[in-house]
Tab-separated table of C-alpha atoms in Angstrom:
chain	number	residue	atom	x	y	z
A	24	UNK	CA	132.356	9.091	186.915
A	25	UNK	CA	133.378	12.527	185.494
A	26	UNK	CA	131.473	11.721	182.825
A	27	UNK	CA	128.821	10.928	183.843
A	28	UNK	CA	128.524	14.041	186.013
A	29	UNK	CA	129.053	16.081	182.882
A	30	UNK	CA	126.420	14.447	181.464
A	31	UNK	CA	123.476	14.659	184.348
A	32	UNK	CA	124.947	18.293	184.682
A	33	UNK	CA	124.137	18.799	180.969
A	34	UNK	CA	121.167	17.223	180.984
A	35	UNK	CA	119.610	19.617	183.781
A	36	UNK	CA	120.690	22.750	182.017
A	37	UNK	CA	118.800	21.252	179.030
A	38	UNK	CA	115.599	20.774	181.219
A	39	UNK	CA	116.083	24.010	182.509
A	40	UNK	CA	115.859	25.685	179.543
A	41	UNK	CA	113.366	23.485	177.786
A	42	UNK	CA	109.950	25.710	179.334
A	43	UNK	CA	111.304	28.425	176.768
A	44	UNK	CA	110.479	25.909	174.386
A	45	UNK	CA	107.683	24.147	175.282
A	46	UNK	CA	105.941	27.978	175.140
A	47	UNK	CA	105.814	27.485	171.769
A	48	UNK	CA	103.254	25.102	171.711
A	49	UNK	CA	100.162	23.208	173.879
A	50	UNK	CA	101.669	20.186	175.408
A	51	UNK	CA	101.039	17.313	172.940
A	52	UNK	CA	98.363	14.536	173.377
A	53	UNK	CA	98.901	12.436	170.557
A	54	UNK	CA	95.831	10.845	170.869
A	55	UNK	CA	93.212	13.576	171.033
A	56	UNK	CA	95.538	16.466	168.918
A	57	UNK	CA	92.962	17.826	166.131
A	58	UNK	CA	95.923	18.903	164.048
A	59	UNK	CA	96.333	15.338	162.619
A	60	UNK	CA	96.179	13.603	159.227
A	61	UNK	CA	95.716	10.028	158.582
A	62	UNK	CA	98.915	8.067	157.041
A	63	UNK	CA	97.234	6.505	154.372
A	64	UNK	CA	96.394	10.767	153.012
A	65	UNK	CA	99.811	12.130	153.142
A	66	UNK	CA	100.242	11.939	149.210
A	67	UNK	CA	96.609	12.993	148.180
A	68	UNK	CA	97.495	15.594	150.678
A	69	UNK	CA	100.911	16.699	149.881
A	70	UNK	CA	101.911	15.585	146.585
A	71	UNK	CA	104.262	12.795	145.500
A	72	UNK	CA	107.415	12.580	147.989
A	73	UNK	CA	109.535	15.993	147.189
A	74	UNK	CA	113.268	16.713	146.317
A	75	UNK	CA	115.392	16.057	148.957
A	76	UNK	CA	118.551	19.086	149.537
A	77	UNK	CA	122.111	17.356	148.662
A	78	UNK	CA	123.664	14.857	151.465
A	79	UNK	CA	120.205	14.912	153.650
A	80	UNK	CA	120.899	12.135	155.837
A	81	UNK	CA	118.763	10.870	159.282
A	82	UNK	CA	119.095	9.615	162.564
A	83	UNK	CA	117.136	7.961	164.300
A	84	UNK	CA	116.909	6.842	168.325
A	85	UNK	CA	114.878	3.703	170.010
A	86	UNK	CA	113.850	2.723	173.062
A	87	UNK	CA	115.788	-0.388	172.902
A	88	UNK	CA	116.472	-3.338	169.995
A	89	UNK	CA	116.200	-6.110	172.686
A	90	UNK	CA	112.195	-6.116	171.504
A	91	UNK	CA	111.467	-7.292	168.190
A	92	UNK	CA	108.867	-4.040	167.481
A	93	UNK	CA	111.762	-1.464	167.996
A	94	UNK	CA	114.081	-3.297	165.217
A	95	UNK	CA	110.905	-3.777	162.791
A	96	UNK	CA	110.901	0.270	163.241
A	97	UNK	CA	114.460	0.646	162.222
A	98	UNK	CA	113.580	-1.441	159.602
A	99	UNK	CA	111.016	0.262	158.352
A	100	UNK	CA	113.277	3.617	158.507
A	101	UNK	CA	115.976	1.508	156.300
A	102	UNK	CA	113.437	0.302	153.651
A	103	UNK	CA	112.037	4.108	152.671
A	104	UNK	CA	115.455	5.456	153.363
A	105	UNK	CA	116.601	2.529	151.075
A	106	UNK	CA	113.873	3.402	148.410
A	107	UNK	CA	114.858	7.473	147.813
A	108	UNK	CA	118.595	6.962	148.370
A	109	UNK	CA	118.687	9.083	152.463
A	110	UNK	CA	121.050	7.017	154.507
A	111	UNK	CA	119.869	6.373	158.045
A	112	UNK	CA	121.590	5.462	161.208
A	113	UNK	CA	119.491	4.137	163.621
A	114	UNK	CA	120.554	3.498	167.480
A	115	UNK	CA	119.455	2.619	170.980
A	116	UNK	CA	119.793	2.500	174.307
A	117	UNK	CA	121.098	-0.534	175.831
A	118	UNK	CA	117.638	-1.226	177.591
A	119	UNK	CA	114.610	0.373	178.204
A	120	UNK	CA	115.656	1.864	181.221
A	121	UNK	CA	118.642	3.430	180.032
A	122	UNK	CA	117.079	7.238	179.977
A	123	UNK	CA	120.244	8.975	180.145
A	124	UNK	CA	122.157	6.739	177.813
A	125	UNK	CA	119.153	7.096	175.239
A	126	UNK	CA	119.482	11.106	175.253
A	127	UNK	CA	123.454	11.003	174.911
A	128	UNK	CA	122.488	8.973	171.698
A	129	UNK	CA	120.284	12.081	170.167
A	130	UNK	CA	122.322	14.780	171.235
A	131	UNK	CA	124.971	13.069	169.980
A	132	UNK	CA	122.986	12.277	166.248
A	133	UNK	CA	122.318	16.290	166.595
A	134	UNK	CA	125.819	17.298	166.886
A	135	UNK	CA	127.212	15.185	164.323
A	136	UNK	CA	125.111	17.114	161.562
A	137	UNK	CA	122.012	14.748	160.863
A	138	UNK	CA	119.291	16.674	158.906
A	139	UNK	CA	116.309	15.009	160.864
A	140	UNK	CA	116.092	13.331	163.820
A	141	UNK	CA	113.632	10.460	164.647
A	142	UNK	CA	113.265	9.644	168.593
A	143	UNK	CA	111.018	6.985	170.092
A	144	UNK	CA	111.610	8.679	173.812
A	145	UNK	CA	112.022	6.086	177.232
A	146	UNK	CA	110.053	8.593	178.690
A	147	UNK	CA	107.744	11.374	178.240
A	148	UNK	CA	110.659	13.555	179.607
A	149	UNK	CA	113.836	11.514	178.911
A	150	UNK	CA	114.206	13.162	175.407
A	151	UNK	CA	112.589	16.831	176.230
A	152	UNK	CA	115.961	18.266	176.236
A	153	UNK	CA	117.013	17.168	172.911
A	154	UNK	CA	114.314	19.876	171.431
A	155	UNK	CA	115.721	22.971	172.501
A	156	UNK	CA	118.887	21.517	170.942
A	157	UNK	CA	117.742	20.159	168.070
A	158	UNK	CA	115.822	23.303	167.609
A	159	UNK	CA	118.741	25.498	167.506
A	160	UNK	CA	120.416	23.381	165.119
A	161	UNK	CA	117.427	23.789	162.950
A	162	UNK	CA	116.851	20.165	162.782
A	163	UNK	CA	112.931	18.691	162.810
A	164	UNK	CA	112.163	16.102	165.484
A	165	UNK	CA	109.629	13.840	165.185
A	166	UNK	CA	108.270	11.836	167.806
A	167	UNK	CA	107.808	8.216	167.090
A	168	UNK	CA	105.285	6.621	168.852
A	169	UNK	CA	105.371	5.426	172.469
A	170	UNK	CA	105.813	7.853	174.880
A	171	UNK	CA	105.196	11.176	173.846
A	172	UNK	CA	107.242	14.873	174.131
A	173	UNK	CA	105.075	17.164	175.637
A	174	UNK	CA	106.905	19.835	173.780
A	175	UNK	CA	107.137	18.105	169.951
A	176	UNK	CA	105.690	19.807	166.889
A	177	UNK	CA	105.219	16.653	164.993
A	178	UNK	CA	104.693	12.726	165.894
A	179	UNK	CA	103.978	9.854	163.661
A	180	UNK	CA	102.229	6.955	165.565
A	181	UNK	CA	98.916	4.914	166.606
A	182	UNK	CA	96.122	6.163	168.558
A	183	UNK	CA	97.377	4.141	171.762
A	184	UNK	CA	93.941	4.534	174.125
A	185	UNK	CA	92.518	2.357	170.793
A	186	UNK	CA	94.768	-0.229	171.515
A	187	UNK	CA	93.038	-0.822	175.030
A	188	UNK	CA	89.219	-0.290	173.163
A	189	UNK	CA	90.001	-2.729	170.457
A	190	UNK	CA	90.769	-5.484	172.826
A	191	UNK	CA	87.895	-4.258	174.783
A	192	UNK	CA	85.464	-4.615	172.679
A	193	UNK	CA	86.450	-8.304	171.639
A	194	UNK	CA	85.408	-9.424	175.094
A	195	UNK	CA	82.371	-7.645	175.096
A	196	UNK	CA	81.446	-9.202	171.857
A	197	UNK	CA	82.921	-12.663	172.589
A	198	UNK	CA	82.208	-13.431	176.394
A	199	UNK	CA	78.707	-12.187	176.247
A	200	UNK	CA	78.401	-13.183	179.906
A	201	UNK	CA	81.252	-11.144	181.082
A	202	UNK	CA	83.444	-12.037	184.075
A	203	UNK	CA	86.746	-11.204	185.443
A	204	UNK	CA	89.680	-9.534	183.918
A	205	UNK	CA	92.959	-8.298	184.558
A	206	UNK	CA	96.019	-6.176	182.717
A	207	UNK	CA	99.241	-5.751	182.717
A	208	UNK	CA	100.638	-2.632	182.564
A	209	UNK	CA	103.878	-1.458	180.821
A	210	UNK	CA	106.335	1.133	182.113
A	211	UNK	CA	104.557	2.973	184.674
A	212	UNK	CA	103.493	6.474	184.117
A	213	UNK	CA	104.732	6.118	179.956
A	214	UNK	CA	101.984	7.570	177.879
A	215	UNK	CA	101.541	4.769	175.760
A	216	UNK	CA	100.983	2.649	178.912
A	217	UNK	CA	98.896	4.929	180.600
A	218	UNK	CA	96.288	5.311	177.553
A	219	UNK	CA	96.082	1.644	176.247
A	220	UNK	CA	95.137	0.383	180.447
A	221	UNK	CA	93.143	3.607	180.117
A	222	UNK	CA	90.987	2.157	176.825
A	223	UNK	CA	90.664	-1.013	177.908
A	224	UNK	CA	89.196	-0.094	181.482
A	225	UNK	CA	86.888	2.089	180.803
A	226	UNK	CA	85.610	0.283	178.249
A	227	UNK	CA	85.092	-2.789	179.511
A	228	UNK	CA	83.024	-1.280	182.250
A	229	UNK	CA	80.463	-0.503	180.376
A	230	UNK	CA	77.215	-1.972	180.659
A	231	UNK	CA	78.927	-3.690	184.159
A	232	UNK	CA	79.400	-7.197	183.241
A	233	UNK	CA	82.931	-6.958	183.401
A	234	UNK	CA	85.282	-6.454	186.448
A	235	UNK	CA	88.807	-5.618	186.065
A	236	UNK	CA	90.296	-7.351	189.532
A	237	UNK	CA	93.855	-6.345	188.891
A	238	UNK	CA	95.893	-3.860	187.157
A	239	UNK	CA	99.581	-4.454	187.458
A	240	UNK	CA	102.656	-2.979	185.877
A	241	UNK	CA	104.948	-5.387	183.909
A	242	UNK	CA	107.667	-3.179	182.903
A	243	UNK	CA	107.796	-4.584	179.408
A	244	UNK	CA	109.013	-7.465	180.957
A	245	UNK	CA	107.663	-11.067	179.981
A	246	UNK	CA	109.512	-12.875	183.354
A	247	UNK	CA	107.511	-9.818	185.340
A	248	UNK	CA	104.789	-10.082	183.653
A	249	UNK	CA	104.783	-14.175	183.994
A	250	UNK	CA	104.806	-13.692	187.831
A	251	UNK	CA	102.512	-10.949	188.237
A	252	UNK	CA	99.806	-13.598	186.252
A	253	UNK	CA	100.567	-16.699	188.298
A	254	UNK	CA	99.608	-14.175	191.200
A	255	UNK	CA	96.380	-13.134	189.600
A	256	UNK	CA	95.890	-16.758	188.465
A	257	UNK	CA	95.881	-17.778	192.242
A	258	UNK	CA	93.884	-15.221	193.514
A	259	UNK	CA	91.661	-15.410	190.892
A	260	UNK	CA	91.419	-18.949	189.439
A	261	UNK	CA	87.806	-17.939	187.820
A	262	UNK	CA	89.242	-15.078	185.552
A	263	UNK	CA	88.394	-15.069	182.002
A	264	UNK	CA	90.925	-12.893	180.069
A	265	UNK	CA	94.160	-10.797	180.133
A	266	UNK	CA	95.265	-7.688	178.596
A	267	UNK	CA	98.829	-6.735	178.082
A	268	UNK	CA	100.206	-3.523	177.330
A	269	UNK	CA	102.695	-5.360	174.876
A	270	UNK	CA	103.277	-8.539	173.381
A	271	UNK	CA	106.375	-9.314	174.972
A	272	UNK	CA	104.412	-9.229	178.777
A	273	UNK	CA	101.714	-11.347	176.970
A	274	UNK	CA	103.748	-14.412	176.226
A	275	UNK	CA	105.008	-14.265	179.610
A	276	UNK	CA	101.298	-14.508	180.839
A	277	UNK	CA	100.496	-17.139	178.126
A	278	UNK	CA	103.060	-19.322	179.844
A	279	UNK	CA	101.641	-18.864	183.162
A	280	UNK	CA	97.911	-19.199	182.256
A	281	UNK	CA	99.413	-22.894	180.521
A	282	UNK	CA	101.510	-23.367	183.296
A	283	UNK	CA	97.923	-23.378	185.079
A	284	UNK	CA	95.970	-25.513	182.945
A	285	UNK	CA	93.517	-22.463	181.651
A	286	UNK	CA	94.009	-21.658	178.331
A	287	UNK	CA	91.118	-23.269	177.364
A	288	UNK	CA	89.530	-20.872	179.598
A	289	UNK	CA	91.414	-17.715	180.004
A	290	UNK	CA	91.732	-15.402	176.827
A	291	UNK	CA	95.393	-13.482	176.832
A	292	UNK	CA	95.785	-9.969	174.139
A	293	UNK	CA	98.900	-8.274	174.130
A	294	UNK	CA	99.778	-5.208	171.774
A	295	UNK	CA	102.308	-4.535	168.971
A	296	UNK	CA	102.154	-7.536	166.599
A	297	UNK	CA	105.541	-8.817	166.601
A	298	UNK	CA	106.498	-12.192	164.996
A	299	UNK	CA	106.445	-14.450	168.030
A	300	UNK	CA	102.910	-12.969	168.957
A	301	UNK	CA	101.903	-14.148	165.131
A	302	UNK	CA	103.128	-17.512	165.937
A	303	UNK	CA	101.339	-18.207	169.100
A	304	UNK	CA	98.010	-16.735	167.871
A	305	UNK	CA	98.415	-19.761	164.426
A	306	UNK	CA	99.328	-22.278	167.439
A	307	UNK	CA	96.132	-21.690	169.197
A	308	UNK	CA	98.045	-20.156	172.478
A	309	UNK	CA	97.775	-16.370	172.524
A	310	UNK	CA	94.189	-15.234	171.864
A	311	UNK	CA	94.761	-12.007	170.123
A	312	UNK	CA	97.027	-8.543	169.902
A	313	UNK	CA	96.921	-5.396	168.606
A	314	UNK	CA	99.271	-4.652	165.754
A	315	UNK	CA	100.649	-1.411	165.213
A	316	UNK	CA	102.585	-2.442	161.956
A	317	UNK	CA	106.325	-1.610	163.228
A	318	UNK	CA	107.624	-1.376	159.480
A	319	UNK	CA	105.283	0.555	158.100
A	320	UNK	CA	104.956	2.750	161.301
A	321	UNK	CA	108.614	3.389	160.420
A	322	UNK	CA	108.574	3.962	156.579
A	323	UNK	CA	105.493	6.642	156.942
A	324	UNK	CA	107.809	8.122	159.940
A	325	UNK	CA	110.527	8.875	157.962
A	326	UNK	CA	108.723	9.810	154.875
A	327	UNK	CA	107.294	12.575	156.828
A	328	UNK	CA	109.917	13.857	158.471
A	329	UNK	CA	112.126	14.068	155.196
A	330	UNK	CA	108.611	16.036	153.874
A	331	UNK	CA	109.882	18.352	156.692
A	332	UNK	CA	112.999	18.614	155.273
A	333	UNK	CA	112.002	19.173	151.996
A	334	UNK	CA	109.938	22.266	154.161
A	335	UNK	CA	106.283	20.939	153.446
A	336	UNK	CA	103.630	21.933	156.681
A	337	UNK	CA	102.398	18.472	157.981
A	338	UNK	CA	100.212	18.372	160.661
A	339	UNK	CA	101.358	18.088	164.101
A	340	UNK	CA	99.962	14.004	164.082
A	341	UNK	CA	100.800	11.691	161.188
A	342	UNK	CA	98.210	8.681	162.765
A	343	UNK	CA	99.701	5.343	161.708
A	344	UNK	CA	97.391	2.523	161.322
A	345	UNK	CA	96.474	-0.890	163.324
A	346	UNK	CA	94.423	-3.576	163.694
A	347	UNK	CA	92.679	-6.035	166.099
A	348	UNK	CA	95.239	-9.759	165.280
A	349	UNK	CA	92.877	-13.202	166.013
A	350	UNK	CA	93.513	-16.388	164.283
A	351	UNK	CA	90.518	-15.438	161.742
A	352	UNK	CA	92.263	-12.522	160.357
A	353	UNK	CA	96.395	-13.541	161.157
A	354	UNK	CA	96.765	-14.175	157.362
A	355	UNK	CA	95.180	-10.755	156.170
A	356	UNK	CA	97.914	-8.740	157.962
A	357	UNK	CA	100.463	-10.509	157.224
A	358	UNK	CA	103.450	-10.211	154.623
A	359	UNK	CA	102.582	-7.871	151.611
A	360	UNK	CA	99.328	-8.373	151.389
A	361	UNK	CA	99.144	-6.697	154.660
A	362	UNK	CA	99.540	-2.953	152.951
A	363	UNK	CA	96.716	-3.581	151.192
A	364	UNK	CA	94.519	-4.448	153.714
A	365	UNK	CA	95.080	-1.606	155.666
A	366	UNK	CA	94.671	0.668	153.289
A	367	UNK	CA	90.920	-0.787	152.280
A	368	UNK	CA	90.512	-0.584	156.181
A	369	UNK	CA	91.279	3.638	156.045
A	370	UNK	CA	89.326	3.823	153.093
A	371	UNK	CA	86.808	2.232	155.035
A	372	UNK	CA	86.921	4.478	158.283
A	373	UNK	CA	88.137	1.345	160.397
């Protein structure tokens, strides 16, 4: 109990001091911040990958490594770190609830002398008392994806309001007739959350064929997000599609929508592109998701901030790529051909 004390009383001195901070900069949308480069330009940008100082090592903090796209990051951060010799540690929070638990983990990666930190924040405000911190230590932080620090200088991640658009715009182009859809949300009030429901919606409403005749949070949660579709399912047996905030959420809803003898009629996206989401799209079960390329997300993460170390001047967004998943294009994206493809993709403005 003492220590726990100790810790919320720390972690309100940090907030209170974190305005003198945020000053600095405007707060950060990652998704509309002009100060951005594209992933696939950071060499023709900035040169080949510079000398690293002696003993640079990084840390690195997750939401949680219960969901498969949280330990594809780490192991993107272990394959570059791998490649150019930087050890990483990489660690979580027991769920992704666990707000407090999450910053004691990078305060604690600060403190013990790490050269860079990484965070993928619970929160948009979990982790905003690491930067004064981290700051003072003279240690870069960059956000990774997901929610997003008001007050960081740099983040590495997708546009998230595309995610929403992308799926959008498959419906538009696929059920011509439009209908009745419905999402489920992630974490409520997370940025990532927030923007992807925010792309899809208004999206889909235009031209009016579509109506969106639920919006529910899931919480991340595939049992949640199971019930809170059986729900929609009954209220609305005519629906035509889901969209999930994750893909986690969208197998949930993939059981329920079999579990009510529609999935020959009711499309289901999620978002992220993990393994299990591949698998179900080849079977014929989940229609679609949005992949946001984990390992590669984490590689180009940690290649920029060791650029910071090496004291190179990125912009304040590093935009990692992604792509729209269907059983057309599965085998595109996947394995090591799936490098490739994205980079003909940014070559192609796509």
């Amino acid at each position: 109990m003492k220590f726990l004390l100790a810790a919320a009383t720390a972690t309100l001195m940090a907030l209170a001091i974190a305005p003198a901070y945020s000053a600095d900069l405007a707060p950060l949308n990652s998704d509309t911040e002009k100060d951005r480069i594209d992933w696939s330009q950071l060499e023709a940008k900035f040169g080949a990958f510079p000398k690293l100082p002696a003993g640079t090592k990084a840390g690195a903090v997750s939401k949680t490594l219960t969901n498969e796209y949280w330990r594809s990051l780490g192991e993107g951060y272990k394959a570059f770190g791998d490649k150019i010799g930087v050890p990483v540690v990489y660690q979580a929070a027991q769920n992704e609830g666990d707000q407090l638990g999450q910053l004691t983990i990078a305060e604690g990666l600060v403190t013990q002398g790490y050269n860079v930190l990484l965070v993928s924040p619970q929160t948009d405000s979990n982790l905003q008392p690491i930067m004064e911190q981290a700051k003072a230590a003279n240690v870069p932080v960059v956000n990774v994806n997901d929610a997003v620090i008001p007050q960081a200088e740099h983040y590495v991640g997708n546009v998230q309001r595309d995610n929403g658009v992308r799926v959008a715009r498959w419906f538009i182009k696929n059920r011509p007739n439009g209908g009745k859809v419905a999402i489920v949300e992630g974490q409520a009030g997370v940025y990532a959350a927030v923007q992807r429901t925010d792309g899809f919606k208004s999206t889909i409403s235009e031209g009016g064929k579509f109506q969106v005749v639920a919006s529910v949070p899931g919480n991340w949660d595939r049992q949640t997000s199971y019930d809170a579709a059986t729900n929609i399912l009954q209220q609305h047996p005519d629906l035509i599609g889901f969209y999930a905030n994750n893909d986690g959420m969208a197998l949930g809803i993939v059981e329920a929508v079999k579990a009510a003898g529609l999935q020959d009629k009711v499309a289901v996206f999620g978002t992220d592109g993990i393994s299990d989401a591949y698998a179900s799209i080849r079977a014929g079960e989940l229609t679609g998701t949005v992949d946001s390329f984990p390992v590669l997300t984490g590689e180009v993460a940690l290649e920029a901030a060791l650029r910071l170390v090496a004291g190179q001047k990125l912009p304040r967004v590093v935009a990692t790529p992604q792509a729209l998943i269907t059983k057309d294009n599965a085998d595109r994206y996947s394995g090591p051909e799936a490098r490739k493809a994205l980079l003909e993709d940014a070559a192609a403005g796509q």
